[in-house]
Amino acid sequence: MNSIRAKLALKKQQAWVYAIAALFVVDFVFYGYLPSHRRLQTLKRSRAQKEQVIAMGVSQAEALDVLEKRLTDTRDAVKDYDLSVPRDSALGVFLRQITDIMTDHELSNQSVIPGETLETDALHCIPVRMNCTGTLSGVFGFFHGLQSSKRLVRIEKVTLQNSSEFGGTVTMQTEAVIFYRPEKAQEANAVAEMPAPATAHTDA
């Protein structure tokens, strides 16, 4: 009888040990492992987000350098805009410059004839026909001088023809266009550049 009671008591003790061990396991899982695992995952996500922000900052910094360079190049390209596209036709000055360049490169049979002005809201265009005769090096020198001038000139068509004597001279026929800004565009730019009027505030 006593042995039976002893066995039952031992089984009860073992059951309590198992129950306590199970409680320890449950406590470890729910209050130790799982919160630690969640914190670890949160830290990993936070680290990944910070790394992404850093990478984005680096890429934006590189893009900023590129944009700054483009802005500098654009400013350099348009800094002489007023001289390249004047506020009036300045046609007489341009025609004199062309004849001077032709003379400097020993080009003869000079002919510089402006055409009818083509008007638009933003720009006015003047076609110009330029003809002359001279050596090939003189013709190339003319174009180099034309390119070096501050006035914007768009070459539409160039024709070179050898002389019938084949003496080393060529006849050049060029169709070009020059530009200037109309008064409406100038007025629009002036209005756009004016500061906005201050708004007066009165207490009622």
mmCIF file with all atom_site columns, C-alpha atoms in Angstrom:
data_model
loop_
_atom_site.group_PDB
_atom_site.id
_atom_site.type_symbol
_atom_site.label_atom_id
_atom_site.label_alt_id
_atom_site.label_comp_id
_atom_site.label_asym_id
_atom_site.label_entity_id
_atom_site.label_seq_id
_atom_site.pdbx_PDB_ins_code
_atom_site.Cartn_x
_atom_site.Cartn_y
_atom_site.Cartn_z
_atom_site.occupancy
_atom_site.B_iso_or_equiv
_atom_site.pdbx_formal_charge
_atom_site.auth_seq_id
_atom_site.auth_comp_id
_atom_site.auth_asym_id
_atom_site.auth_atom_id
_atom_site.pdbx_PDB_model_num
ATOM 1   C CA . MET A 1 1   ? 0.000   0.000  0.000    1.00 0.00 ? 1   MET A CA 1
ATOM 2   C CA . ASN A 1 2   ? 2.799   2.316  0.904    1.00 0.00 ? 2   ASN A CA 1
ATOM 3   C CA . SER A 1 3   ? 4.607   1.470  -2.303   1.00 0.00 ? 3   SER A CA 1
ATOM 4   C CA . ILE A 1 4   ? 1.548   2.406  -4.346   1.00 0.00 ? 4   ILE A CA 1
ATOM 5   C CA . ARG A 1 5   ? 1.270   5.730  -2.544   1.00 0.00 ? 5   ARG A CA 1
ATOM 6   C CA . ALA A 1 6   ? 4.971   6.345  -3.095   1.00 0.00 ? 6   ALA A CA 1
ATOM 7   C CA . LYS A 1 7   ? 4.605   5.641  -6.828   1.00 0.00 ? 7   LYS A CA 1
ATOM 8   C CA . LEU A 1 8   ? 1.620   7.997  -7.062   1.00 0.00 ? 8   LEU A CA 1
ATOM 9   C CA . ALA A 1 9   ? 3.531   10.703 -5.197   1.00 0.00 ? 9   ALA A CA 1
ATOM 10  C CA . LEU A 1 10  ? 6.498   10.216 -7.546   1.00 0.00 ? 10  LEU A CA 1
ATOM 11  C CA . LYS A 1 11  ? 4.259   10.452 -10.570  1.00 0.00 ? 11  LYS A CA 1
ATOM 12  C CA . LYS A 1 12  ? 2.711   13.642 -9.200   1.00 0.00 ? 12  LYS A CA 1
ATOM 13  C CA . GLN A 1 13  ? 6.157   15.107 -8.633   1.00 0.00 ? 13  GLN A CA 1
ATOM 14  C CA . GLN A 1 14  ? 7.175   14.166 -12.167  1.00 0.00 ? 14  GLN A CA 1
ATOM 15  C CA . ALA A 1 15  ? 3.967   15.701 -13.513  1.00 0.00 ? 15  ALA A CA 1
ATOM 16  C CA . TRP A 1 16  ? 4.715   18.929 -11.638  1.00 0.00 ? 16  TRP A CA 1
ATOM 17  C CA . VAL A 1 17  ? 8.275   18.923 -12.956  1.00 0.00 ? 17  VAL A CA 1
ATOM 18  C CA . TYR A 1 18  ? 7.013   18.463 -16.510  1.00 0.00 ? 18  TYR A CA 1
ATOM 19  C CA . ALA A 1 19  ? 4.389   21.159 -16.010  1.00 0.00 ? 19  ALA A CA 1
ATOM 20  C CA . ILE A 1 20  ? 6.932   23.602 -14.583  1.00 0.00 ? 20  ILE A CA 1
ATOM 21  C CA . ALA A 1 21  ? 9.357   22.766 -17.410  1.00 0.00 ? 21  ALA A CA 1
ATOM 22  C CA . ALA A 1 22  ? 6.566   23.344 -19.944  1.00 0.00 ? 22  ALA A CA 1
ATOM 23  C CA . LEU A 1 23  ? 5.790   26.686 -18.305  1.00 0.00 ? 23  LEU A CA 1
ATOM 24  C CA . PHE A 1 24  ? 9.454   27.637 -18.516  1.00 0.00 ? 24  PHE A CA 1
ATOM 25  C CA . VAL A 1 25  ? 9.499   26.722 -22.197  1.00 0.00 ? 25  VAL A CA 1
ATOM 26  C CA . VAL A 1 26  ? 6.301   28.678 -22.881  1.00 0.00 ? 26  VAL A CA 1
ATOM 27  C CA . ASP A 1 27  ? 7.647   31.627 -20.916  1.00 0.00 ? 27  ASP A CA 1
ATOM 28  C CA . PHE A 1 28  ? 10.928  31.524 -22.846  1.00 0.00 ? 28  PHE A CA 1
ATOM 29  C CA . VAL A 1 29  ? 9.183   31.313 -26.212  1.00 0.00 ? 29  VAL A CA 1
ATOM 30  C CA . PHE A 1 30  ? 6.505   33.978 -25.659  1.00 0.00 ? 30  PHE A CA 1
ATOM 31  C CA . TYR A 1 31  ? 8.395   36.382 -23.415  1.00 0.00 ? 31  TYR A CA 1
ATOM 32  C CA . GLY A 1 32  ? 11.976  35.814 -24.493  1.00 0.00 ? 32  GLY A CA 1
ATOM 33  C CA . TYR A 1 33  ? 12.525  34.366 -27.961  1.00 0.00 ? 33  TYR A CA 1
ATOM 34  C CA . LEU A 1 34  ? 9.584   35.910 -29.850  1.00 0.00 ? 34  LEU A CA 1
ATOM 35  C CA . PRO A 1 35  ? 10.086  39.513 -28.589  1.00 0.00 ? 35  PRO A CA 1
ATOM 36  C CA . SER A 1 36  ? 13.817  39.214 -29.221  1.00 0.00 ? 36  SER A CA 1
ATOM 37  C CA . HIS A 1 37  ? 13.135  37.863 -32.709  1.00 0.00 ? 37  HIS A CA 1
ATOM 38  C CA . ARG A 1 38  ? 10.717  40.716 -33.431  1.00 0.00 ? 38  ARG A CA 1
ATOM 39  C CA . ARG A 1 39  ? 13.244  43.272 -32.159  1.00 0.00 ? 39  ARG A CA 1
ATOM 40  C CA . LEU A 1 40  ? 15.924  41.689 -34.328  1.00 0.00 ? 40  LEU A CA 1
ATOM 41  C CA . GLN A 1 41  ? 13.670  41.864 -37.393  1.00 0.00 ? 41  GLN A CA 1
ATOM 42  C CA . THR A 1 42  ? 12.837  45.487 -36.567  1.00 0.00 ? 42  THR A CA 1
ATOM 43  C CA . LEU A 1 43  ? 16.539  46.310 -36.268  1.00 0.00 ? 43  LEU A CA 1
ATOM 44  C CA . LYS A 1 44  ? 17.226  44.588 -39.607  1.00 0.00 ? 44  LYS A CA 1
ATOM 45  C CA . ARG A 1 45  ? 14.438  46.566 -41.303  1.00 0.00 ? 45  ARG A CA 1
ATOM 46  C CA . SER A 1 46  ? 15.680  49.792 -39.720  1.00 0.00 ? 46  SER A CA 1
ATOM 47  C CA . ARG A 1 47  ? 19.222  49.079 -40.884  1.00 0.00 ? 47  ARG A CA 1
ATOM 48  C CA . ALA A 1 48  ? 18.000  48.279 -44.401  1.00 0.00 ? 48  ALA A CA 1
ATOM 49  C CA . GLN A 1 49  ? 15.996  51.538 -44.483  1.00 0.00 ? 49  GLN A CA 1
ATOM 50  C CA . LYS A 1 50  ? 19.003  53.548 -43.281  1.00 0.00 ? 50  LYS A CA 1
ATOM 51  C CA . GLU A 1 51  ? 21.228  51.911 -45.886  1.00 0.00 ? 51  GLU A CA 1
ATOM 52  C CA . GLN A 1 52  ? 18.618  52.741 -48.531  1.00 0.00 ? 52  GLN A CA 1
ATOM 53  C CA . VAL A 1 53  ? 18.478  56.378 -47.360  1.00 0.00 ? 53  VAL A CA 1
ATOM 54  C CA . ILE A 1 54  ? 22.278  56.587 -47.438  1.00 0.00 ? 54  ILE A CA 1
ATOM 55  C CA . ALA A 1 55  ? 22.401  55.086 -50.942  1.00 0.00 ? 55  ALA A CA 1
ATOM 56  C CA . MET A 1 56  ? 19.690  57.515 -52.070  1.00 0.00 ? 56  MET A CA 1
ATOM 57  C CA . GLY A 1 57  ? 21.641  60.418 -50.585  1.00 0.00 ? 57  GLY A CA 1
ATOM 58  C CA . VAL A 1 58  ? 24.801  59.334 -52.399  1.00 0.00 ? 58  VAL A CA 1
ATOM 59  C CA . SER A 1 59  ? 22.960  58.987 -55.730  1.00 0.00 ? 59  SER A CA 1
ATOM 60  C CA . GLN A 1 60  ? 21.271  62.369 -55.247  1.00 0.00 ? 60  GLN A CA 1
ATOM 61  C CA . ALA A 1 61  ? 24.625  63.955 -54.441  1.00 0.00 ? 61  ALA A CA 1
ATOM 62  C CA . GLU A 1 62  ? 26.034  62.539 -57.676  1.00 0.00 ? 62  GLU A CA 1
ATOM 63  C CA . ALA A 1 63  ? 22.965  63.753 -59.576  1.00 0.00 ? 63  ALA A CA 1
ATOM 64  C CA . LEU A 1 64  ? 23.377  67.188 -57.970  1.00 0.00 ? 64  LEU A CA 1
ATOM 65  C CA . ASP A 1 65  ? 26.944  67.401 -59.287  1.00 0.00 ? 65  ASP A CA 1
ATOM 66  C CA . VAL A 1 66  ? 25.692  66.530 -62.779  1.00 0.00 ? 66  VAL A CA 1
ATOM 67  C CA . LEU A 1 67  ? 22.886  69.116 -62.546  1.00 0.00 ? 67  LEU A CA 1
ATOM 68  C CA . GLU A 1 68  ? 25.313  71.786 -61.336  1.00 0.00 ? 68  GLU A CA 1
ATOM 69  C CA . LYS A 1 69  ? 27.604  71.058 -64.291  1.00 0.00 ? 69  LYS A CA 1
ATOM 70  C CA . ARG A 1 70  ? 24.670  71.225 -66.708  1.00 0.00 ? 70  ARG A CA 1
ATOM 71  C CA . LEU A 1 71  ? 23.581  74.528 -65.144  1.00 0.00 ? 71  LEU A CA 1
ATOM 72  C CA . THR A 1 72  ? 27.097  75.917 -65.530  1.00 0.00 ? 72  THR A CA 1
ATOM 73  C CA . ASP A 1 73  ? 27.270  74.740 -69.153  1.00 0.00 ? 73  ASP A CA 1
ATOM 74  C CA . THR A 1 74  ? 23.856  76.277 -69.850  1.00 0.00 ? 74  THR A CA 1
ATOM 75  C CA . ARG A 1 75  ? 24.884  79.590 -68.325  1.00 0.00 ? 75  ARG A CA 1
ATOM 76  C CA . ASP A 1 76  ? 28.052  79.580 -70.394  1.00 0.00 ? 76  ASP A CA 1
ATOM 77  C CA . ALA A 1 77  ? 26.008  78.818 -73.509  1.00 0.00 ? 77  ALA A CA 1
ATOM 78  C CA . VAL A 1 78  ? 23.505  81.659 -72.992  1.00 0.00 ? 78  VAL A CA 1
ATOM 79  C CA . LYS A 1 79  ? 25.754  84.318 -71.431  1.00 0.00 ? 79  LYS A CA 1
ATOM 80  C CA . ASP A 1 80  ? 26.329  85.905 -74.868  1.00 0.00 ? 80  ASP A CA 1
ATOM 81  C CA . TYR A 1 81  ? 22.698  85.574 -75.957  1.00 0.00 ? 81  TYR A CA 1
ATOM 82  C CA . ASP A 1 82  ? 22.166  89.346 -76.122  1.00 0.00 ? 82  ASP A CA 1
ATOM 83  C CA . LEU A 1 83  ? 25.095  89.648 -78.522  1.00 0.00 ? 83  LEU A CA 1
ATOM 84  C CA . SER A 1 84  ? 24.212  86.538 -80.541  1.00 0.00 ? 84  SER A CA 1
ATOM 85  C CA . VAL A 1 85  ? 20.550  87.524 -80.927  1.00 0.00 ? 85  VAL A CA 1
ATOM 86  C CA . PRO A 1 86  ? 20.404  91.335 -80.640  1.00 0.00 ? 86  PRO A CA 1
ATOM 87  C CA . ARG A 1 87  ? 17.348  93.409 -79.802  1.00 0.00 ? 87  ARG A CA 1
ATOM 88  C CA . ASP A 1 88  ? 17.245  94.890 -83.322  1.00 0.00 ? 88  ASP A CA 1
ATOM 89  C CA . SER A 1 89  ? 18.273  93.585 -86.713  1.00 0.00 ? 89  SER A CA 1
ATOM 90  C CA . ALA A 1 90  ? 21.670  95.374 -86.772  1.00 0.00 ? 90  ALA A CA 1
ATOM 91  C CA . LEU A 1 91  ? 21.666  94.289 -90.403  1.00 0.00 ? 91  LEU A CA 1
ATOM 92  C CA . GLY A 1 92  ? 24.054  96.978 -91.580  1.00 0.00 ? 92  GLY A CA 1
ATOM 93  C CA . VAL A 1 93  ? 26.636  96.017 -88.967  1.00 0.00 ? 93  VAL A CA 1
ATOM 94  C CA . PHE A 1 94  ? 26.354  92.357 -89.916  1.00 0.00 ? 94  PHE A CA 1
ATOM 95  C CA . LEU A 1 95  ? 26.718  93.005 -93.658  1.00 0.00 ? 95  LEU A CA 1
ATOM 96  C CA . ARG A 1 96  ? 29.803  95.120 -93.011  1.00 0.00 ? 96  ARG A CA 1
ATOM 97  C CA . GLN A 1 97  ? 31.287  92.346 -90.856  1.00 0.00 ? 97  GLN A CA 1
ATOM 98  C CA . ILE A 1 98  ? 30.712  89.807 -93.650  1.00 0.00 ? 98  ILE A CA 1
ATOM 99  C CA . THR A 1 99  ? 32.432  91.942 -96.273  1.00 0.00 ? 99  THR A CA 1
ATOM 100 C CA . ASP A 1 100 ? 35.328  92.609 -93.874  1.00 0.00 ? 100 ASP A CA 1
ATOM 101 C CA . ILE A 1 101 ? 35.779  88.861 -93.276  1.00 0.00 ? 101 ILE A CA 1
ATOM 102 C CA . MET A 1 102 ? 35.702  88.195 -97.025  1.00 0.00 ? 102 MET A CA 1
ATOM 103 C CA . THR A 1 103 ? 38.269  90.921 -97.616  1.00 0.00 ? 103 THR A CA 1
ATOM 104 C CA . ASP A 1 104 ? 40.522  89.620 -94.838  1.00 0.00 ? 104 ASP A CA 1
ATOM 105 C CA . HIS A 1 105 ? 40.634  86.227 -96.597  1.00 0.00 ? 105 HIS A CA 1
ATOM 106 C CA . GLU A 1 106 ? 41.185  87.737 -100.059 1.00 0.00 ? 106 GLU A CA 1
ATOM 107 C CA . LEU A 1 107 ? 37.813  86.688 -101.446 1.00 0.00 ? 107 LEU A CA 1
ATOM 108 C CA . SER A 1 108 ? 36.673  88.608 -104.522 1.00 0.00 ? 108 SER A CA 1
ATOM 109 C CA . ASN A 1 109 ? 33.371  89.035 -106.429 1.00 0.00 ? 109 ASN A CA 1
ATOM 110 C CA . GLN A 1 110 ? 31.715  89.694 -103.089 1.00 0.00 ? 110 GLN A CA 1
ATOM 111 C CA . SER A 1 111 ? 27.935  89.714 -102.958 1.00 0.00 ? 111 SER A CA 1
ATOM 112 C CA . VAL A 1 112 ? 25.963  89.865 -99.702  1.00 0.00 ? 112 VAL A CA 1
ATOM 113 C CA . ILE A 1 113 ? 22.209  90.214 -100.256 1.00 0.00 ? 113 ILE A CA 1
ATOM 114 C CA . PRO A 1 114 ? 19.651  90.134 -97.403  1.00 0.00 ? 114 PRO A CA 1
ATOM 115 C CA . GLY A 1 115 ? 16.216  88.715 -98.039  1.00 0.00 ? 115 GLY A CA 1
ATOM 116 C CA . GLU A 1 116 ? 12.782  89.533 -96.665  1.00 0.00 ? 116 GLU A CA 1
ATOM 117 C CA . THR A 1 117 ? 12.437  89.342 -92.883  1.00 0.00 ? 117 THR A CA 1
ATOM 118 C CA . LEU A 1 118 ? 10.406  86.417 -91.557  1.00 0.00 ? 118 LEU A CA 1
ATOM 119 C CA . GLU A 1 119 ? 8.569   87.488 -88.410  1.00 0.00 ? 119 GLU A CA 1
ATOM 120 C CA . THR A 1 120 ? 7.453   85.291 -85.505  1.00 0.00 ? 120 THR A CA 1
ATOM 121 C CA . ASP A 1 121 ? 6.408   86.085 -81.948  1.00 0.00 ? 121 ASP A CA 1
ATOM 122 C CA . ALA A 1 122 ? 9.689   84.887 -80.433  1.00 0.00 ? 122 ALA A CA 1
ATOM 123 C CA . LEU A 1 123 ? 12.300  85.658 -83.114  1.00 0.00 ? 123 LEU A CA 1
ATOM 124 C CA . HIS A 1 124 ? 12.632  87.474 -86.389  1.00 0.00 ? 124 HIS A CA 1
ATOM 125 C CA . CYS A 1 125 ? 14.743  85.827 -89.106  1.00 0.00 ? 125 CYS A CA 1
ATOM 126 C CA . ILE A 1 126 ? 16.582  87.485 -91.974  1.00 0.00 ? 126 ILE A CA 1
ATOM 127 C CA . PRO A 1 127 ? 17.828  85.242 -94.813  1.00 0.00 ? 127 PRO A CA 1
ATOM 128 C CA . VAL A 1 128 ? 21.144  86.334 -96.303  1.00 0.00 ? 128 VAL A CA 1
ATOM 129 C CA . ARG A 1 129 ? 22.779  85.155 -99.554  1.00 0.00 ? 129 ARG A CA 1
ATOM 130 C CA . MET A 1 130 ? 26.570  85.366 -99.570  1.00 0.00 ? 130 MET A CA 1
ATOM 131 C CA . ASN A 1 131 ? 28.618  84.802 -102.757 1.00 0.00 ? 131 ASN A CA 1
ATOM 132 C CA . CYS A 1 132 ? 32.340  85.209 -103.374 1.00 0.00 ? 132 CYS A CA 1
ATOM 133 C CA . THR A 1 133 ? 35.331  83.750 -105.219 1.00 0.00 ? 133 THR A CA 1
ATOM 134 C CA . GLY A 1 134 ? 38.730  82.741 -103.884 1.00 0.00 ? 134 GLY A CA 1
ATOM 135 C CA . THR A 1 135 ? 40.955  79.893 -102.807 1.00 0.00 ? 135 THR A CA 1
ATOM 136 C CA . LEU A 1 136 ? 39.596  76.965 -100.853 1.00 0.00 ? 136 LEU A CA 1
ATOM 137 C CA . SER A 1 137 ? 41.679  77.955 -97.816  1.00 0.00 ? 137 SER A CA 1
ATOM 138 C CA . GLY A 1 138 ? 40.257  81.468 -98.066  1.00 0.00 ? 138 GLY A CA 1
ATOM 139 C CA . VAL A 1 139 ? 36.695  80.100 -98.125  1.00 0.00 ? 139 VAL A CA 1
ATOM 140 C CA . PHE A 1 140 ? 37.369  77.936 -95.070  1.00 0.00 ? 140 PHE A CA 1
ATOM 141 C CA . GLY A 1 141 ? 38.955  80.941 -93.377  1.00 0.00 ? 141 GLY A CA 1
ATOM 142 C CA . PHE A 1 142 ? 35.789  82.902 -94.097  1.00 0.00 ? 142 PHE A CA 1
ATOM 143 C CA . PHE A 1 143 ? 33.628  80.295 -92.404  1.00 0.00 ? 143 PHE A CA 1
ATOM 144 C CA . HIS A 1 144 ? 35.996  80.181 -89.439  1.00 0.00 ? 144 HIS A CA 1
ATOM 145 C CA . GLY A 1 145 ? 35.762  83.953 -89.122  1.00 0.00 ? 145 GLY A CA 1
ATOM 146 C CA . LEU A 1 146 ? 31.981  83.738 -89.424  1.00 0.00 ? 146 LEU A CA 1
ATOM 147 C CA . GLN A 1 147 ? 31.893  81.148 -86.656  1.00 0.00 ? 147 GLN A CA 1
ATOM 148 C CA . SER A 1 148 ? 34.107  83.312 -84.448  1.00 0.00 ? 148 SER A CA 1
ATOM 149 C CA . SER A 1 149 ? 31.805  86.324 -84.752  1.00 0.00 ? 149 SER A CA 1
ATOM 150 C CA . LYS A 1 150 ? 29.429  86.987 -81.868  1.00 0.00 ? 150 LYS A CA 1
ATOM 151 C CA . ARG A 1 151 ? 26.328  87.121 -84.095  1.00 0.00 ? 151 ARG A CA 1
ATOM 152 C CA . LEU A 1 152 ? 24.404  83.849 -84.303  1.00 0.00 ? 152 LEU A CA 1
ATOM 153 C CA . VAL A 1 153 ? 24.345  82.685 -87.938  1.00 0.00 ? 153 VAL A CA 1
ATOM 154 C CA . ARG A 1 154 ? 22.660  79.516 -89.166  1.00 0.00 ? 154 ARG A CA 1
ATOM 155 C CA . ILE A 1 155 ? 24.049  78.154 -92.424  1.00 0.00 ? 155 ILE A CA 1
ATOM 156 C CA . GLU A 1 156 ? 21.249  76.682 -94.527  1.00 0.00 ? 156 GLU A CA 1
ATOM 157 C CA . LYS A 1 157 ? 23.106  75.749 -97.723  1.00 0.00 ? 157 LYS A CA 1
ATOM 158 C CA . VAL A 1 158 ? 26.646  75.955 -99.125  1.00 0.00 ? 158 VAL A CA 1
ATOM 159 C CA . THR A 1 159 ? 27.672  75.366 -102.752 1.00 0.00 ? 159 THR A CA 1
ATOM 160 C CA . LEU A 1 160 ? 31.278  75.322 -103.964 1.00 0.00 ? 160 LEU A CA 1
ATOM 161 C CA . GLN A 1 161 ? 32.114  75.282 -107.659 1.00 0.00 ? 161 GLN A CA 1
ATOM 162 C CA . ASN A 1 162 ? 35.584  75.026 -109.229 1.00 0.00 ? 162 ASN A CA 1
ATOM 163 C CA . SER A 1 163 ? 36.617  77.617 -111.783 1.00 0.00 ? 163 SER A CA 1
ATOM 164 C CA . SER A 1 164 ? 36.539  76.541 -115.401 1.00 0.00 ? 164 SER A CA 1
ATOM 165 C CA . GLU A 1 165 ? 40.308  77.164 -115.694 1.00 0.00 ? 165 GLU A CA 1
ATOM 166 C CA . PHE A 1 166 ? 41.047  74.860 -112.725 1.00 0.00 ? 166 PHE A CA 1
ATOM 167 C CA . GLY A 1 167 ? 43.388  77.503 -111.368 1.00 0.00 ? 167 GLY A CA 1
ATOM 168 C CA . GLY A 1 168 ? 42.754  76.661 -107.711 1.00 0.00 ? 168 GLY A CA 1
ATOM 169 C CA . THR A 1 169 ? 39.885  79.094 -107.174 1.00 0.00 ? 169 THR A CA 1
ATOM 170 C CA . VAL A 1 170 ? 36.331  78.230 -106.216 1.00 0.00 ? 170 VAL A CA 1
ATOM 171 C CA . THR A 1 171 ? 33.048  80.113 -106.266 1.00 0.00 ? 171 THR A CA 1
ATOM 172 C CA . MET A 1 172 ? 31.070  79.933 -103.018 1.00 0.00 ? 172 MET A CA 1
ATOM 173 C CA . GLN A 1 173 ? 27.327  80.413 -102.750 1.00 0.00 ? 173 GLN A CA 1
ATOM 174 C CA . THR A 1 174 ? 25.906  80.348 -99.229  1.00 0.00 ? 174 THR A CA 1
ATOM 175 C CA . GLU A 1 175 ? 22.403  80.731 -97.877  1.00 0.00 ? 175 GLU A CA 1
ATOM 176 C CA . ALA A 1 176 ? 22.314  81.713 -94.203  1.00 0.00 ? 176 ALA A CA 1
ATOM 177 C CA . VAL A 1 177 ? 19.898  83.120 -91.619  1.00 0.00 ? 177 VAL A CA 1
ATOM 178 C CA . ILE A 1 178 ? 20.476  85.648 -88.835  1.00 0.00 ? 178 ILE A CA 1
ATOM 179 C CA . PHE A 1 179 ? 18.108  86.369 -85.935  1.00 0.00 ? 179 PHE A CA 1
ATOM 180 C CA . TYR A 1 180 ? 16.980  89.240 -83.742  1.00 0.00 ? 180 TYR A CA 1
ATOM 181 C CA . ARG A 1 181 ? 14.372  89.630 -81.041  1.00 0.00 ? 181 ARG A CA 1
ATOM 182 C CA . PRO A 1 182 ? 11.137  91.484 -81.797  1.00 0.00 ? 182 PRO A CA 1
ATOM 183 C CA . GLU A 1 183 ? 9.830   94.225 -79.503  1.00 0.00 ? 183 GLU A CA 1
ATOM 184 C CA . LYS A 1 184 ? 6.931   92.056 -78.260  1.00 0.00 ? 184 LYS A CA 1
ATOM 185 C CA . ALA A 1 185 ? 9.321   89.407 -76.986  1.00 0.00 ? 185 ALA A CA 1
ATOM 186 C CA . GLN A 1 186 ? 11.433  92.089 -75.302  1.00 0.00 ? 186 GLN A CA 1
ATOM 187 C CA . GLU A 1 187 ? 8.353   93.581 -73.596  1.00 0.00 ? 187 GLU A CA 1
ATOM 188 C CA . ALA A 1 188 ? 7.225   90.111 -72.448  1.00 0.00 ? 188 ALA A CA 1
ATOM 189 C CA . ASN A 1 189 ? 10.662  89.437 -70.976  1.00 0.00 ? 189 ASN A CA 1
ATOM 190 C CA . ALA A 1 190 ? 10.654  92.797 -69.241  1.00 0.00 ? 190 ALA A CA 1
ATOM 191 C CA . VAL A 1 191 ? 7.236   92.109 -67.693  1.00 0.00 ? 191 VAL A CA 1
ATOM 192 C CA . ALA A 1 192 ? 8.342   88.640 -66.589  1.00 0.00 ? 192 ALA A CA 1
ATOM 193 C CA . GLU A 1 193 ? 11.433  90.115 -64.915  1.00 0.00 ? 193 GLU A CA 1
ATOM 194 C CA . MET A 1 194 ? 9.475   92.820 -63.034  1.00 0.00 ? 194 MET A CA 1
ATOM 195 C CA . PRO A 1 195 ? 8.986   92.093 -59.310  1.00 0.00 ? 195 PRO A CA 1
ATOM 196 C CA . ALA A 1 196 ? 5.462   91.337 -58.157  1.00 0.00 ? 196 ALA A CA 1
ATOM 197 C CA . PRO A 1 197 ? 3.696   94.384 -56.628  1.00 0.00 ? 197 PRO A CA 1
ATOM 198 C CA . ALA A 1 198 ? 3.508   94.409 -52.864  1.00 0.00 ? 198 ALA A CA 1
ATOM 199 C CA . THR A 1 199 ? 0.056   93.833 -51.380  1.00 0.00 ? 199 THR A CA 1
ATOM 200 C CA . ALA A 1 200 ? -1.027  96.423 -48.834  1.00 0.00 ? 200 ALA A CA 1
ATOM 201 C CA . HIS A 1 201 ? -2.697  95.110 -45.690  1.00 0.00 ? 201 HIS A CA 1
ATOM 202 C CA . THR A 1 202 ? -5.072  97.387 -43.798  1.00 0.00 ? 202 THR A CA 1
ATOM 203 C CA . ASP A 1 203 ? -6.760  96.724 -40.506  1.00 0.00 ? 203 ASP A CA 1
ATOM 204 C CA . ALA A 1 204 ? -10.498 97.124 -40.687  1.00 0.00 ? 204 ALA A CA 1
#
